[in-house]
Tab-separated table of N, CA and C in Angstrom:
chain	number	residue	atom	x	y	z
A	266	PRO	N	-38.473	-46.743	-128.282
A	266	PRO	CA	-37.474	-45.989	-129.682
A	266	PRO	C	-36.328	-45.625	-128.915
A	267	LEU	N	-36.450	-44.394	-128.665
A	267	LEU	CA	-35.617	-44.038	-128.104
A	267	LEU	C	-34.427	-44.053	-126.976
A	268	THR	N	-35.421	-44.428	-126.264
A	268	THR	CA	-34.448	-45.372	-124.697
A	268	THR	C	-33.416	-45.953	-125.549
A	269	SER	N	-34.277	-46.894	-126.613
A	269	SER	CA	-34.064	-48.095	-127.359
A	269	SER	C	-32.171	-47.405	-127.947
A	270	ALA	N	-32.156	-46.886	-128.948
A	270	ALA	CA	-31.184	-46.205	-128.881
A	270	ALA	C	-29.862	-45.520	-128.235
A	271	LEU	N	-31.140	-44.763	-127.405
A	271	LEU	CA	-29.534	-44.047	-126.392
A	271	LEU	C	-29.221	-45.184	-125.873
A	272	THR	N	-29.712	-46.143	-125.834
A	272	THR	CA	-29.332	-47.473	-124.429
A	272	THR	C	-27.713	-48.370	-125.518
A	273	PHE	N	-27.927	-48.156	-127.026
A	273	PHE	CA	-27.151	-49.143	-127.999
A	273	PHE	C	-26.408	-47.985	-127.686
A	274	THR	N	-26.422	-46.477	-128.117
A	274	THR	CA	-24.918	-45.551	-128.401
A	274	THR	C	-24.363	-45.454	-127.121
A	275	ALA	N	-24.524	-45.283	-125.534
A	275	ALA	CA	-24.263	-45.319	-124.873
A	275	ALA	C	-23.146	-46.539	-125.051
A	276	GLY	N	-23.637	-48.293	-125.193
A	276	GLY	CA	-22.648	-48.859	-124.985
A	276	GLY	C	-22.138	-49.780	-126.764
A	277	ALA	N	-22.297	-49.017	-127.391
A	277	ALA	CA	-20.759	-48.830	-128.259
A	277	ALA	C	-20.112	-47.142	-128.090
A	278	ALA	N	-20.309	-47.465	-127.516
A	278	ALA	CA	-18.807	-45.612	-126.772
A	278	ALA	C	-18.451	-46.053	-126.151
A	279	ALA	N	-18.122	-47.731	-125.721
A	279	ALA	CA	-16.767	-47.636	-124.729
A	279	ALA	C	-15.343	-48.415	-125.143
A	280	PRO	N	-16.392	-49.090	-126.795
A	280	PRO	CA	-15.487	-50.641	-127.256
A	280	PRO	C	-15.460	-49.374	-127.678
A	281	LEU	N	-16.098	-48.372	-129.064
A	281	LEU	CA	-15.220	-47.377	-129.798
A	281	LEU	C	-13.960	-46.824	-129.202
A	282	GLY	N	-13.819	-46.429	-127.737
A	282	GLY	CA	-12.588	-46.328	-127.157
A	282	GLY	C	-11.615	-47.201	-127.172
A	283	ALA	N	-11.959	-48.289	-127.388
A	283	ALA	CA	-10.295	-49.809	-126.845
A	283	ALA	C	-10.194	-49.418	-128.471
A	284	THR	N	-10.257	-49.593	-129.891
A	284	THR	CA	-9.532	-48.923	-130.601
A	284	THR	C	-8.669	-47.843	-130.717
A	285	LEU	N	-8.603	-47.432	-129.731
A	285	LEU	CA	-7.395	-46.088	-129.920
A	285	LEU	C	-6.209	-47.933	-129.705
A	286	ALA	N	-6.269	-48.463	-129.063
A	286	ALA	CA	-4.666	-49.759	-128.732
A	286	ALA	C	-4.670	-49.989	-130.364
A	287	PRO	N	-3.415	-49.966	-129.836
A	287	PRO	CA	-2.082	-50.489	-131.366
A	287	PRO	C	-2.741	-51.607	-131.603
A	288	PRO	N	-2.671	-51.212	-132.556
A	288	PRO	CA	-3.236	-52.456	-134.227
A	288	PRO	C	-3.013	-54.029	-133.643
A	289	ASN	N	-1.516	-54.661	-132.866
A	289	ASN	CA	-1.678	-56.022	-132.936
A	289	ASN	C	-2.282	-55.617	-131.844
A	290	MET	N	-3.243	-55.471	-131.449
A	290	MET	CA	-3.847	-55.217	-129.211
A	290	MET	C	-4.943	-54.275	-129.481
A	291	LEU	N	-5.831	-54.510	-131.104
A	291	LEU	CA	-6.978	-54.585	-131.163
A	291	LEU	C	-8.346	-54.985	-131.126
A	292	VAL	N	-8.344	-55.995	-131.154
A	292	VAL	CA	-8.854	-57.584	-130.961
A	292	VAL	C	-9.094	-57.501	-129.531
A	293	GLY	N	-7.982	-58.023	-128.681
A	293	GLY	CA	-8.387	-58.273	-127.037
A	293	GLY	C	-8.761	-56.549	-127.258
A	294	SER	N	-8.451	-55.992	-126.883
A	294	SER	CA	-9.015	-54.301	-126.368
A	294	SER	C	-9.794	-54.420	-126.279
A	295	VAL	N	-10.923	-54.621	-127.898
A	295	VAL	CA	-12.016	-54.303	-127.431
A	295	VAL	C	-12.899	-55.560	-127.395
A	296	THR	N	-11.878	-56.863	-127.033
A	296	THR	CA	-13.271	-57.780	-126.806
A	296	THR	C	-13.648	-57.840	-125.575
A	297	LEU	N	-11.920	-57.199	-124.222
A	297	LEU	CA	-12.233	-56.796	-123.320
A	297	LEU	C	-12.483	-55.574	-122.793
A	298	VAL	N	-13.066	-55.384	-123.693
A	298	VAL	CA	-13.892	-54.131	-123.524
A	298	VAL	C	-15.307	-54.243	-123.808
A	299	ALA	N	-15.677	-54.623	-125.111
A	299	ALA	CA	-17.307	-54.522	-125.358
A	299	ALA	C	-17.905	-56.321	-123.826
A	300	LEU	N	-16.870	-57.678	-123.466
A	300	LEU	CA	-18.239	-58.103	-122.984
A	300	LEU	C	-18.406	-57.430	-121.987
A	301	PRO	N	-17.935	-56.742	-121.294
A	301	PRO	CA	-18.410	-56.842	-119.304
A	301	PRO	C	-19.573	-55.604	-119.726
A	302	CYS	N	-19.646	-54.532	-121.032
A	302	CYS	CA	-20.148	-54.025	-121.694
A	302	CYS	C	-21.517	-54.338	-121.840
A	303	LEU	N	-21.260	-55.402	-122.495
A	303	LEU	CA	-22.619	-56.005	-122.717
A	303	LEU	C	-23.615	-56.731	-121.542
A	304	ALA	N	-22.348	-57.038	-121.048
A	304	ALA	CA	-22.943	-57.961	-119.004
A	304	ALA	C	-23.935	-57.026	-118.517
A	305	LEU	N	-23.354	-54.962	-118.777
A	305	LEU	CA	-23.580	-54.673	-118.277
A	305	LEU	C	-24.987	-54.492	-118.286
A	306	LEU	N	-24.998	-55.088	-120.182
A	306	LEU	CA	-26.626	-53.988	-121.073
A	306	LEU	C	-27.505	-54.849	-120.142
A	307	GLY	N	-26.984	-56.566	-120.177
A	307	GLY	CA	-28.122	-57.537	-120.152
A	307	GLY	C	-28.735	-56.910	-118.969
A	308	LEU	N	-27.716	-57.229	-117.238
A	308	LEU	CA	-27.985	-56.245	-115.828
A	308	LEU	C	-28.965	-55.147	-116.592
A	309	LEU	N	-29.266	-54.608	-116.946
A	309	LEU	CA	-29.987	-52.889	-117.331
A	309	LEU	C	-30.845	-53.584	-117.921
A	310	GLU	N	-31.190	-54.282	-118.742
A	310	GLU	CA	-32.072	-55.464	-119.743
A	310	GLU	C	-33.150	-55.703	-118.767
A	311	ALA	N	-32.863	-56.243	-117.733
A	311	ALA	CA	-32.946	-57.095	-116.138
A	311	ALA	C	-33.752	-56.205	-115.478
A	312	LYS	N	-33.726	-55.629	-114.668
A	312	LYS	CA	-33.844	-54.530	-114.787
A	312	LYS	C	-35.184	-53.257	-115.251
A	313	ALA	N	-34.602	-52.655	-116.279
A	313	ALA	CA	-35.168	-52.167	-117.083
A	313	ALA	C	-37.422	-52.722	-116.856
A	314	GLY	N	-37.013	-54.753	-117.485
A	314	GLY	CA	-38.020	-55.929	-117.876
A	314	GLY	C	-38.088	-55.981	-116.651
A	315	GLY	N	-38.753	-56.410	-115.684
A	315	GLY	CA	-38.281	-57.311	-114.237
A	315	GLY	C	-37.916	-58.794	-114.697
A	316	ALA	N	-37.329	-59.043	-114.916
A	316	ALA	CA	-36.588	-60.499	-116.056
A	316	ALA	C	-35.021	-60.388	-114.511
A	317	PRO	N	-35.218	-61.807	-114.499
A	317	PRO	CA	-33.889	-62.607	-113.079
A	317	PRO	C	-32.925	-62.321	-114.146
A	318	PRO	N	-31.477	-61.349	-114.130
A	318	PRO	CA	-30.589	-60.860	-114.533
A	318	PRO	C	-29.431	-61.621	-114.728
A	319	ALA	N	-29.772	-62.930	-114.476
A	319	ALA	CA	-28.470	-64.249	-114.393
A	319	ALA	C	-28.820	-64.647	-115.570
A	320	SER	N	-29.999	-64.245	-116.367
A	320	SER	CA	-30.194	-65.112	-117.514
A	320	SER	C	-30.317	-63.956	-118.939
A	321	SER	N	-30.714	-62.382	-118.206
A	321	SER	CA	-30.725	-61.105	-119.265
A	321	SER	C	-28.980	-61.393	-119.553
A	322	ILE	N	-27.743	-60.928	-119.104
A	322	ILE	CA	-27.060	-61.060	-118.526
A	322	ILE	C	-26.650	-62.172	-119.422
A	323	LEU	N	-26.439	-63.685	-119.329
A	323	LEU	CA	-26.156	-64.823	-120.249
A	323	LEU	C	-26.552	-64.518	-122.225
A	324	ARG	N	-27.509	-64.038	-121.928
A	324	ARG	CA	-28.548	-63.811	-122.998
A	324	ARG	C	-27.980	-62.370	-124.190
A	325	VAL	N	-27.622	-61.476	-123.117
A	325	VAL	CA	-26.629	-61.047	-124.776
A	325	VAL	C	-25.479	-61.019	-124.554
A	326	SER	N	-25.030	-61.040	-123.620
A	326	SER	CA	-23.232	-61.850	-123.364
A	326	SER	C	-22.544	-62.746	-124.565
A	327	SER	N	-23.887	-64.090	-124.820
A	327	SER	CA	-23.007	-64.998	-125.092
A	327	SER	C	-23.438	-64.056	-126.913
A	328	SER	N	-25.069	-64.173	-127.354
A	328	SER	CA	-25.586	-63.028	-128.168
A	328	SER	C	-23.968	-62.252	-128.459
A	329	GLY	N	-23.199	-61.395	-127.859
A	329	GLY	CA	-22.676	-60.554	-128.619
A	329	GLY	C	-20.985	-61.163	-128.923
A	330	ALA	N	-20.667	-62.568	-128.015
A	330	ALA	CA	-19.596	-62.728	-128.411
A	330	ALA	C	-19.627	-63.422	-129.333
A	331	LEU	N	-21.136	-64.314	-129.320
A	331	LEU	CA	-21.259	-65.414	-130.380
A	331	LEU	C	-21.199	-64.290	-131.664
A	332	ALA	N	-21.462	-63.173	-132.444
A	332	ALA	CA	-21.563	-62.272	-132.850
A	332	ALA	C	-20.151	-61.296	-133.381
A	333	MET	N	-19.518	-61.510	-132.667
A	333	MET	CA	-17.380	-61.011	-132.682
A	333	MET	C	-16.637	-62.312	-132.466
A	334	GLY	N	-17.199	-62.829	-133.324
A	334	GLY	CA	-17.134	-64.269	-132.908
A	334	GLY	C	-16.814	-64.520	-134.063
A	335	GLY	N	-17.867	-64.435	-135.047
A	335	GLY	CA	-18.751	-65.073	-136.277
A	335	GLY	C	-18.185	-64.162	-137.463
A	336	THR	N	-17.952	-63.086	-136.737
A	336	THR	CA	-17.709	-61.376	-137.760
A	336	THR	C	-16.132	-61.814	-138.626
A	337	PRO	N	-15.667	-62.501	-138.610
A	337	PRO	CA	-14.350	-62.741	-138.684
A	337	PRO	C	-14.477	-63.788	-139.871
A	338	ALA	N	-15.262	-65.091	-139.000
A	338	ALA	CA	-15.449	-66.097	-140.144
A	338	ALA	C	-16.419	-65.858	-141.648
A	339	ILE	N	-17.113	-65.135	-140.810
A	339	ILE	CA	-17.607	-64.136	-141.876
A	339	ILE	C	-16.991	-63.314	-142.691
A	340	GLY	N	-16.397	-63.036	-142.697
A	340	GLY	CA	-15.276	-61.219	-143.636
A	340	GLY	C	-15.042	-62.579	-143.861
A	341	ARG	N	-14.138	-63.666	-143.818
A	341	ARG	CA	-13.445	-64.334	-144.598
A	341	ARG	C	-14.348	-65.095	-145.761
A	342	LEU	N	-15.643	-65.273	-145.712
A	342	LEU	CA	-15.745	-66.347	-145.593
A	342	LEU	C	-16.316	-65.615	-148.273
A	343	PHE	N	-16.134	-63.778	-147.965
A	343	PHE	CA	-16.574	-63.284	-148.502
A	343	PHE	C	-15.909	-62.273	-149.342
A	344	GLY	N	-13.756	-62.429	-148.114
A	344	GLY	CA	-12.478	-62.267	-149.225
A	344	GLY	C	-12.445	-60.464	-148.653
A	345	ALA	N	-13.460	-59.973	-147.340
A	345	ALA	CA	-12.691	-58.530	-146.694
A	345	ALA	C	-11.636	-59.691	-145.958
A	346	ALA	N	-10.732	-58.331	-145.307
A	346	ALA	CA	-9.594	-58.319	-144.833
A	346	ALA	C	-9.966	-58.168	-142.948
A	347	VAL	N	-9.526	-59.093	-142.974
A	347	VAL	CA	-10.059	-59.850	-140.970
A	347	VAL	C	-8.713	-59.277	-140.121
A	348	GLY	N	-8.726	-58.678	-139.126
A	348	GLY	CA	-7.519	-58.452	-138.283
A	348	GLY	C	-7.650	-59.703	-138.036
């Protein structure tokens, strides 16, 4: 559990730094920083678990991309402000 928490925290640090971008570039900058970070976390996961790197990278990156893509749709559904 501690390793997972530390990995999650480290993975969230870089995309949080991208939030310093100007408002009109925020979504793009966070996405461009987050996707490579997700790929790196997928690689680390594969190495730690002895799994094939390509499948881990694809799984972590694609699920993250789906989550980022689906967030605005859910926000609109509930009438929340969406960038």
